[in-house]
Coordinates of C-alpha atoms in Angstrom, one line a residue:
M1 CA -12.7 -110.5 -101.3
P2 CA -13.8 -109.8 -105.0
R3 CA -12.9 -106.3 -106.1
S4 CA -16.0 -105.2 -108.1
G5 CA -18.4 -102.2 -107.7
R6 CA -21.4 -104.7 -106.8
S7 CA -19.3 -106.5 -104.3
R8 CA -20.4 -106.2 -100.6
L9 CA -19.0 -106.8 -97.1
V10 CA -20.4 -110.4 -96.4
I11 CA -21.0 -112.6 -93.6
S12 CA -21.7 -116.3 -93.5
A13 CA -25.2 -117.3 -94.9
G14 CA -26.1 -119.3 -91.8
V15 CA -25.5 -116.3 -89.5
L16 CA -27.3 -113.9 -91.9
L17 CA -30.3 -116.1 -92.0
M18 CA -30.3 -116.2 -88.2
A19 CA -30.1 -112.4 -88.1
L20 CA -33.0 -112.1 -90.4
L21 CA -35.4 -114.6 -88.6
A22 CA -34.5 -113.4 -84.9
P23 CA -37.4 -111.0 -83.7
P24 CA -37.2 -108.7 -80.8
A25 CA -38.5 -110.3 -77.7
L26 CA -42.1 -109.6 -76.9
A27 CA -43.4 -108.2 -73.9
Q28 CA -45.9 -109.8 -71.7
D29 CA -48.7 -108.2 -69.5
G30 CA -47.5 -104.7 -70.2
A31 CA -43.9 -105.6 -69.2
P32 CA -41.0 -103.8 -70.8
I33 CA -39.2 -105.7 -73.8
D34 CA -36.6 -107.7 -72.3
D35 CA -34.2 -107.6 -75.4
P36 CA -35.8 -105.1 -77.9
L37 CA -33.5 -105.8 -81.0
P38 CA -31.1 -108.5 -82.4
D39 CA -27.4 -107.7 -81.5
P40 CA -25.3 -106.5 -84.5
V41 CA -23.9 -109.4 -86.7
V42 CA -20.1 -109.3 -86.6
S43 CA -18.7 -109.6 -90.0
R44 CA -15.6 -111.5 -91.1
H45 CA -14.4 -108.4 -92.8
G46 CA -13.4 -104.9 -91.8
L47 CA -11.8 -101.7 -92.7
V48 CA -8.2 -101.0 -93.0
L49 CA -7.1 -97.8 -91.2
K50 CA -4.1 -95.7 -91.9
E51 CA -3.0 -92.9 -89.7
F52 CA -3.4 -89.6 -91.5
A53 CA -2.9 -86.9 -88.9
A54 CA -2.5 -86.1 -85.3
L55 CA -4.0 -82.6 -83.8
P56 CA -2.6 -80.4 -81.2
K57 CA -3.5 -81.2 -77.8
S58 CA -6.0 -78.9 -76.3
E59 CA -8.0 -78.2 -73.1
P60 CA -11.2 -76.7 -72.1
V61 CA -11.2 -73.6 -69.9
P62 CA -11.5 -73.8 -67.1
P63 CA -10.2 -77.4 -66.7
P64 CA -13.3 -79.8 -66.6
T65 CA -13.9 -82.0 -63.7
D66 CA -16.0 -84.5 -65.9
A67 CA -13.3 -87.2 -67.0
R68 CA -15.2 -87.6 -70.2
L69 CA -14.0 -84.1 -71.5
Q70 CA -10.4 -84.8 -70.5
R71 CA -9.3 -85.7 -73.9
W72 CA -6.1 -85.0 -75.9
A73 CA -8.2 -82.9 -78.5
R74 CA -12.0 -82.7 -78.6
I75 CA -12.0 -83.1 -82.6
N76 CA -15.4 -83.9 -83.9
Y77 CA -15.5 -83.6 -87.6
L78 CA -13.5 -83.5 -90.8
G79 CA -14.5 -82.2 -94.2
E80 CA -13.1 -80.7 -97.3
V81 CA -13.2 -76.9 -97.9
P82 CA -15.5 -76.4 -101.1
D83 CA -12.9 -74.6 -103.2
R84 CA -11.2 -77.4 -104.9
S85 CA -8.0 -76.6 -103.0
G86 CA -7.9 -80.0 -101.3
R87 CA -7.7 -78.4 -97.9
L88 CA -9.5 -80.4 -95.1
Y89 CA -10.9 -78.7 -92.1
V90 CA -11.4 -80.0 -88.4
P91 CA -13.2 -78.3 -85.6
D92 CA -12.0 -78.9 -81.9
L93 CA -14.7 -78.5 -79.4
N94 CA -12.1 -76.5 -77.2
G95 CA -12.1 -73.8 -79.5
K96 CA -10.1 -73.9 -82.7
L97 CA -10.5 -74.5 -86.2
Y98 CA -7.7 -76.3 -88.1
L99 CA -7.1 -76.6 -91.8
L100 CA -5.2 -79.8 -93.1
D101 CA -3.2 -80.1 -96.2
R102 CA -3.1 -83.4 -98.3
E103 CA -0.3 -84.8 -96.3
G104 CA -2.2 -84.3 -92.8
A105 CA 0.0 -81.3 -91.7
S106 CA -2.4 -78.8 -89.6
R107 CA -2.4 -75.2 -88.9
E108 CA -4.7 -72.9 -87.1
Y109 CA -7.3 -71.3 -89.1
L110 CA -9.4 -69.5 -86.6
D111 CA -9.9 -69.6 -82.7
V112 CA -13.6 -69.4 -82.4
G113 CA -13.4 -69.6 -78.5
S114 CA -11.5 -66.4 -78.3
A115 CA -13.6 -64.8 -80.6
A116 CA -16.5 -65.5 -78.5
G117 CA -14.9 -64.1 -75.5
P118 CA -15.6 -64.9 -71.9
D119 CA -18.9 -66.3 -72.3
F120 CA -17.7 -69.0 -74.3
W121 CA -18.5 -72.5 -72.5
S122 CA -16.6 -75.5 -73.1
H123 CA -16.1 -77.2 -69.8
R124 CA -19.4 -78.8 -69.0
G125 CA -21.5 -80.8 -71.3
L126 CA -20.1 -83.3 -73.9
G127 CA -21.1 -81.1 -76.8
S128 CA -20.2 -77.9 -75.3
G129 CA -17.7 -75.5 -77.0
F130 CA -17.0 -74.9 -80.7
G131 CA -19.6 -77.5 -81.8
F132 CA -19.3 -77.5 -85.7
V133 CA -18.5 -75.6 -88.8
A134 CA -20.2 -75.7 -92.3
F135 CA -18.8 -74.0 -95.2
H136 CA -21.3 -72.2 -97.6
P137 CA -21.1 -74.2 -100.9
G138 CA -20.2 -71.1 -102.6
F139 CA -17.3 -70.3 -100.3
A140 CA -14.7 -70.1 -102.9
R141 CA -16.6 -67.1 -104.2
N142 CA -18.2 -65.4 -101.3
G143 CA -15.8 -66.6 -98.4
I144 CA -18.8 -67.5 -96.2
F145 CA -18.9 -70.3 -93.5
Y146 CA -20.7 -70.8 -90.3
T147 CA -20.1 -72.1 -87.0
V148 CA -21.9 -73.1 -83.8
H149 CA -20.6 -72.7 -80.2
T150 CA -22.1 -72.5 -76.7
E151 CA -22.2 -69.6 -74.3
A152 CA -23.2 -69.2 -70.7
R153 CA -22.3 -67.0 -67.9
D154 CA -23.3 -63.1 -68.5
A155 CA -24.7 -64.3 -72.1
L156 CA -27.9 -65.9 -70.4
T157 CA -28.8 -62.2 -69.1
T158 CA -27.5 -59.9 -71.7
K159 CA -28.1 -61.6 -75.0
P160 CA -31.6 -62.3 -75.9
V161 CA -32.5 -65.6 -77.8
D162 CA -34.1 -65.6 -81.2
L163 CA -36.8 -68.5 -80.5
P164 CA -38.6 -69.8 -77.4
A165 CA -36.4 -71.0 -74.7
P166 CA -37.1 -72.6 -71.3
A167 CA -37.7 -70.3 -68.2
T168 CA -34.6 -71.5 -66.6
T169 CA -31.7 -71.6 -69.4
R170 CA -28.2 -72.8 -68.6
V171 CA -26.5 -72.4 -71.9
H172 CA -27.1 -70.7 -75.4
S173 CA -26.3 -72.2 -78.8
V174 CA -24.9 -69.5 -81.1
I175 CA -24.7 -69.7 -85.0
T176 CA -22.2 -67.2 -86.4
E177 CA -21.5 -66.3 -90.0
W178 CA -18.1 -65.6 -90.8
T179 CA -17.1 -63.9 -94.2
A180 CA -13.5 -64.1 -95.2
D181 CA -11.6 -61.5 -96.9
D182 CA -9.5 -63.9 -98.8
P183 CA -11.2 -67.4 -99.3
A184 CA -7.8 -68.8 -100.3
S185 CA -5.9 -67.6 -97.1
G186 CA -4.5 -70.1 -94.7
A187 CA -5.7 -68.0 -91.6
F188 CA -9.0 -66.2 -91.2
R189 CA -9.2 -62.6 -91.4
G190 CA -12.7 -61.0 -92.2
T191 CA -15.9 -60.2 -90.5
R192 CA -18.6 -62.1 -88.5
R193 CA -22.2 -61.7 -87.6
E194 CA -24.6 -63.5 -85.3
V195 CA -27.3 -65.5 -87.1
M196 CA -29.1 -67.6 -84.4
R197 CA -29.1 -67.7 -80.7
L198 CA -31.1 -70.6 -79.0
G199 CA -31.5 -71.4 -75.1
F200 CA -31.4 -74.6 -73.5
Q201 CA -32.5 -75.8 -69.9
D202 CA -29.2 -77.9 -69.6
V203 CA -25.6 -78.1 -71.0
F204 CA -26.1 -81.2 -73.1
H205 CA -28.2 -82.1 -76.2
N206 CA -27.9 -78.3 -77.6
I207 CA -27.0 -77.7 -81.4
Q208 CA -25.2 -80.7 -82.5
E209 CA -24.6 -80.1 -86.3
I210 CA -25.0 -77.4 -89.0
G211 CA -24.8 -78.4 -92.7
F212 CA -25.7 -77.8 -96.2
D213 CA -27.1 -80.4 -98.7
P214 CA -24.2 -81.2 -100.9
N215 CA -26.6 -82.5 -103.6
A216 CA -28.2 -79.1 -104.1
R217 CA -27.3 -77.1 -107.2
P218 CA -27.3 -73.3 -107.4
W219 CA -30.5 -73.2 -109.5
Q220 CA -32.4 -75.4 -106.8
K221 CA -34.4 -74.1 -104.1
E222 CA -32.5 -76.2 -101.6
Y223 CA -29.2 -74.6 -102.5
G224 CA -27.8 -72.6 -99.7
L225 CA -30.3 -73.7 -96.9
L226 CA -28.7 -74.4 -93.7
H227 CA -29.8 -77.3 -91.7
I228 CA -29.6 -77.3 -88.0
A229 CA -29.7 -80.5 -85.6
V230 CA -31.1 -79.1 -82.5
G231 CA -31.2 -81.4 -79.3
D232 CA -33.9 -81.3 -76.8
G233 CA -31.7 -79.8 -73.9
G234 CA -32.6 -82.7 -71.7
A235 CA -36.3 -81.5 -71.7
G236 CA -37.6 -84.6 -73.5
A237 CA -37.3 -87.4 -71.0
G238 CA -39.9 -85.9 -68.6
G239 CA -41.7 -83.6 -70.9
T240 CA -43.1 -82.8 -74.2
V241 CA -40.6 -80.1 -75.6
P242 CA -39.5 -82.4 -78.8
Q243 CA -43.3 -82.8 -79.8
D244 CA -44.1 -78.9 -79.3
L245 CA -44.0 -77.0 -82.7
T246 CA -43.8 -73.8 -80.9
A247 CA -40.3 -74.7 -79.5
P248 CA -37.0 -75.2 -81.5
Q249 CA -35.5 -77.8 -79.1
G250 CA -35.7 -81.4 -80.2
K251 CA -36.0 -80.6 -84.0
I252 CA -34.2 -80.3 -87.2
L253 CA -34.4 -76.5 -88.4
R254 CA -33.8 -75.2 -91.8
I255 CA -33.1 -71.7 -92.7
D256 CA -31.7 -69.4 -95.4
P257 CA -28.9 -67.7 -93.6
L258 CA -28.6 -65.0 -96.4
G259 CA -32.3 -64.3 -96.1
H260 CA -33.9 -61.5 -93.9
D261 CA -37.4 -62.5 -93.1
G262 CA -36.5 -64.3 -89.7
P263 CA -36.4 -62.8 -86.1
G264 CA -34.5 -59.6 -86.4
G265 CA -34.0 -59.9 -90.0
K266 CA -30.8 -62.2 -89.3
Y267 CA -31.9 -65.0 -91.5
G268 CA -34.7 -66.2 -93.9
I269 CA -37.3 -69.0 -93.4
P270 CA -37.5 -71.1 -96.6
A271 CA -41.2 -71.0 -98.1
S272 CA -40.8 -74.8 -98.6
N273 CA -40.4 -75.7 -95.0
P274 CA -43.5 -77.9 -93.8
F275 CA -45.0 -75.5 -91.2
V276 CA -44.5 -72.0 -92.8
G277 CA -47.6 -69.8 -92.5
Q278 CA -49.3 -72.3 -90.0
P279 CA -50.6 -70.8 -86.5
D280 CA -48.6 -72.0 -83.6
R281 CA -45.9 -73.7 -85.5
L282 CA -42.3 -72.4 -86.2
G283 CA -41.6 -71.9 -89.8
E284 CA -38.0 -72.8 -89.2
I285 CA -38.9 -76.5 -88.1
Y286 CA -38.1 -79.1 -90.9
A287 CA -38.5 -82.1 -88.8
Y288 CA -39.3 -82.8 -85.2
G289 CA -39.5 -85.4 -82.2
L290 CA -35.9 -85.7 -81.6
R291 CA -33.6 -86.2 -78.5
D292 CA -30.1 -86.1 -79.8
P293 CA -29.7 -85.7 -83.4
H294 CA -26.0 -85.9 -83.1
R295 CA -25.0 -86.3 -86.8
F296 CA -26.6 -86.0 -90.3
S297 CA -25.5 -86.5 -93.8
W298 CA -26.9 -86.8 -97.4
D299 CA -26.1 -89.8 -99.6
T300 CA -24.3 -88.2 -102.6
G301 CA -25.5 -91.2 -105.0
G302 CA -28.5 -93.2 -105.0
R303 CA -31.7 -91.4 -104.0
H304 CA -29.9 -88.5 -102.2
Q305 CA -31.4 -89.5 -98.9
M306 CA -30.6 -87.5 -95.7
F307 CA -29.9 -89.8 -92.6
V308 CA -29.6 -88.7 -89.2
G309 CA -28.0 -90.6 -86.3
H310 CA -30.0 -90.4 -83.4
I311 CA -28.6 -90.9 -79.5
G312 CA -31.3 -92.7 -77.4
E313 CA -32.3 -92.4 -74.0
H314 CA -31.9 -95.8 -72.4
R315 CA -32.1 -98.8 -74.8
V316 CA -32.4 -97.8 -78.6
E317 CA -29.9 -96.1 -80.8
S318 CA -31.4 -95.1 -84.2
V319 CA -30.9 -94.1 -87.5
Y320 CA -33.5 -92.3 -89.3
E321 CA -34.3 -91.1 -92.9
V322 CA -35.3 -87.5 -92.9
R323 CA -37.8 -85.9 -94.9
A324 CA -39.7 -82.7 -94.6
G325 CA -42.4 -82.7 -91.8
D326 CA -41.2 -86.1 -90.2
N327 CA -42.1 -86.8 -86.6
F328 CA -39.7 -89.3 -85.1
G329 CA -41.8 -89.8 -82.0
W330 CA -39.6 -88.7 -79.1
S331 CA -40.5 -88.5 -76.2
E332 CA -43.4 -90.8 -76.8
R333 CA -41.1 -93.2 -78.8
E334 CA -37.6 -94.4 -78.4
G335 CA -36.7 -95.8 -81.7
P336 CA -39.6 -98.3 -82.9
F337 CA -40.8 -98.5 -79.3
V338 CA -42.9 -96.9 -76.7
Y339 CA -41.3 -94.9 -74.2
R340 CA -42.9 -94.3 -70.9
K341 CA -42.1 -91.1 -68.8
A342 CA -43.7 -92.5 -65.6
D343 CA -44.1 -95.8 -63.7
N344 CA -41.2 -97.2 -65.6
P345 CA -38.6 -98.1 -62.9
T346 CA -36.5 -100.2 -65.3
C347 CA -36.5 -97.6 -68.0
G348 CA -37.2 -100.2 -70.5
V349 CA -39.1 -99.6 -73.8
F350 CA -42.6 -101.3 -74.8
P351 CA -44.5 -102.7 -77.7
L352 CA -46.1 -100.3 -79.9
P353 CA -50.1 -100.2 -79.7
A354 CA -52.3 -101.8 -82.4
D355 CA -53.7 -98.5 -83.4
D356 CA -50.2 -96.9 -83.7
A357 CA -50.4 -95.8 -87.3
R358 CA -52.7 -93.2 -86.2
N359 CA -49.9 -91.2 -84.6
G360 CA -47.9 -90.7 -87.8
Y361 CA -44.5 -91.4 -86.3
T362 CA -41.5 -92.0 -88.5
Y363 CA -39.5 -95.1 -87.4
P364 CA -35.7 -95.8 -87.9
V365 CA -34.3 -97.3 -90.8
A366 CA -31.7 -99.1 -88.8
A367 CA -31.1 -99.4 -84.9
F368 CA -29.4 -101.3 -82.2
D369 CA -30.2 -101.8 -78.4
H370 CA -27.9 -101.5 -75.4
N371 CA -28.3 -102.6 -71.7
P372 CA -27.6 -100.1 -68.8
P373 CA -26.0 -101.5 -65.6
A374 CA -28.0 -104.2 -64.0
D375 CA -28.1 -102.5 -60.6
R376 CA -28.9 -99.1 -62.1
P377 CA -31.3 -99.6 -64.9
C378 CA -31.9 -96.0 -65.5
A379 CA -28.1 -95.0 -65.6
D380 CA -26.3 -93.8 -68.6
S381 CA -25.3 -96.9 -70.5
G382 CA -22.2 -95.4 -72.1
N383 CA -23.5 -95.9 -75.5
A384 CA -24.0 -93.3 -78.3
L385 CA -24.7 -93.9 -81.8
I386 CA -22.4 -91.6 -84.1
G387 CA -23.9 -91.2 -87.5
G388 CA -21.6 -91.4 -90.5
F389 CA -21.9 -91.3 -94.2
V390 CA -22.9 -93.4 -97.2
Y391 CA -19.9 -94.5 -99.0
R392 CA -19.9 -93.3 -102.4
G393 CA -16.1 -93.1 -102.9
G394 CA -14.1 -94.8 -105.7
R395 CA -11.3 -96.5 -103.8
I396 CA -13.1 -99.3 -101.9
P397 CA -15.8 -100.8 -104.0
E398 CA -16.7 -103.4 -101.2
L399 CA -17.9 -100.3 -99.3
Y400 CA -20.1 -98.9 -102.1
G401 CA -23.7 -98.2 -101.2
T402 CA -23.2 -99.0 -97.5
Y403 CA -23.9 -96.5 -94.5
I404 CA -20.8 -96.4 -92.1
Y405 CA -21.6 -95.5 -88.5
S406 CA -20.6 -96.5 -85.2
E407 CA -21.0 -96.8 -81.4
G408 CA -18.9 -93.7 -80.5
V409 CA -17.8 -94.6 -76.8
S410 CA -16.3 -98.1 -77.5
G411 CA -15.4 -97.5 -81.2
R412 CA -17.4 -100.4 -82.5
L413 CA -17.9 -99.7 -86.2
F414 CA -21.1 -100.7 -88.1
Y415 CA -22.5 -100.8 -91.5
S416 CA -25.9 -101.1 -93.1
E417 CA -26.8 -101.6 -96.6
V418 CA -28.7 -98.5 -97.9
R419 CA -30.9 -100.6 -100.2
E420 CA -32.2 -102.2 -96.8
M421 CA -32.8 -98.9 -95.0
R422 CA -36.3 -98.4 -96.2
R423 CA -38.9 -96.4 -94.5
G424 CA -41.9 -98.2 -93.2
G425 CA -40.1 -101.5 -93.7
P426 CA -38.0 -103.9 -91.5
L427 CA -35.0 -102.5 -90.0
A428 CA -31.8 -102.7 -92.0
R429 CA -29.4 -105.4 -90.6
V430 CA -26.6 -104.0 -88.5
H431 CA -23.1 -105.4 -89.3
Q432 CA -20.2 -105.0 -86.9
L433 CA -17.0 -104.4 -88.7
Q434 CA -13.5 -105.6 -87.7
V435 CA -10.6 -103.1 -87.6
F436 CA -7.2 -103.5 -89.4
D437 CA -4.3 -101.4 -88.8
A438 CA -2.1 -100.3 -91.9
R439 CA -0.1 -103.5 -91.9
G440 CA -3.4 -105.4 -92.4
E441 CA -3.1 -106.9 -88.7
V442 CA -6.5 -107.2 -86.7
T443 CA -6.9 -104.3 -84.1
S444 CA -9.6 -102.3 -82.4
M445 CA -10.2 -98.6 -82.3
R446 CA -9.6 -98.8 -78.5
S447 CA -6.2 -100.1 -79.3
L448 CA -5.6 -97.4 -82.0
A449 CA -6.9 -94.6 -79.8
G450 CA -4.9 -95.9 -76.7
D451 CA -8.0 -95.6 -74.5
E452 CA -11.2 -97.5 -73.4
R453 CA -13.0 -94.3 -74.2
V454 CA -12.4 -93.9 -77.9
D455 CA -14.9 -91.0 -78.7
L456 CA -15.1 -91.8 -82.3
R457 CA -16.3 -89.4 -85.1
F458 CA -16.3 -89.5 -88.7
G459 CA -15.3 -87.4 -91.8
T460 CA -15.2 -87.4 -95.5
D461 CA -13.7 -85.6 -98.3
R462 CA -15.3 -84.3 -101.5
A463 CA -14.2 -87.7 -103.3
G464 CA -16.3 -89.5 -101.0
E465 CA -13.5 -91.3 -99.1
L466 CA -14.1 -91.8 -95.2
Y467 CA -11.8 -90.9 -92.3
V468 CA -12.2 -92.0 -88.6
L469 CA -11.5 -89.4 -85.7
S470 CA -10.7 -90.1 -82.0
K471 CA -10.8 -87.4 -79.3
A472 CA -8.8 -89.8 -76.9
N473 CA -5.5 -89.1 -78.7
G474 CA -6.5 -86.5 -81.2
K475 CA -5.6 -88.8 -84.4
I476 CA -7.2 -89.0 -87.5
W477 CA -7.1 -92.4 -89.8
K478 CA -8.3 -92.5 -93.4
V479 CA -10.2 -95.6 -94.3
S480 CA -7.6 -97.0 -97.1
D481 CA -9.3 -100.3 -97.8
A482 CA -11.6 -103.2 -96.8
R483 CA -10.6 -106.8 -96.0

């Protein structure tokens, strides 16, 4: 492949033309669409992965009965501490936060599960436990970072939630602020306080990620605002909670964690949020109409767009560009299609109505579909879109300007060109990447993870280089090249 900053991962012209021209199958007489979207186009090229680190084995407590939680380590992200030390951080859903040096050696920084105490919940629900960590952009100066974890048991009756919750609540998601006495220390010592507590009707689709916009500068109003990806708690498939602007579930929230005009004075509500001051609407809501907004990130180049990877219900996995006030349609829409809650025995999706524009929904900029088991059309298909990052690193020009994401269960890796990911336009093409090991041999994520269920996640450092993680064996690979 040519090594220039403008080069791209390419496929043959004939295959590309077929991908462009192949439309989704159309429904007849109100029937569901047989094949909603074209399959990803398999590229001749791929990513070279070099093993970088292996995290310690961990287990939920008590031991889970769900085999999907029986992993070597439930690592789910990698980022770089914003203090120019080069230290990387990795959260493990089973409770611990690790710091890694430049060579990949790890050490425990904080045990979030132990600090949470006996109400800590990690053994039921794929995203349960210590879900995520976000370092304040001023961490080097103020020592502040934030975590989110799940609680149940006595917490459900003794610890009040901050925003509306279902009458029957099975778990809480809790955002905590930690302040390190010494930001440069290799182990946490300091203070903590609770920032937000939300309730959910089930043990899945809770708070998935928290994060700060890396493009915001200290003099800008977006600086230090915490974005919170809140799932629907399972309430969307048969109800309207994600469309309810009085409820936080099924939304992206945005708060000022250092402010004081929110509930109990624990956080602030940015005046620039789209629904501030409007009756019967939560000022914390930034965007809504979401089922499981699993991962979000910002392009650090280009137009600094925010993208969220969204896990669908039965048929469609989507990537959305996020702007203030967006309504992504769930649970009236699954991706760019109609979702029907009733009288839909195949759990399929349907064409949009001719007058759909009046609804004002925001549709995906990239998406792929999947098929559930033929004998159980409403069963879990075992597919989940894992959002990643727009590559803006300097080591692999072939990737520059591409959004890298995956189907996390099988470990298939995809990319789409950011220039094609246009709101209101046709969906960007989805390309499936090959995987090469450090010797340049063709392999697969299943082979590298040693398991059919890869449970793939992504990470990035401050230089914009990419990492791939697997819960199956607790390993982390760095994307070292493209072929």
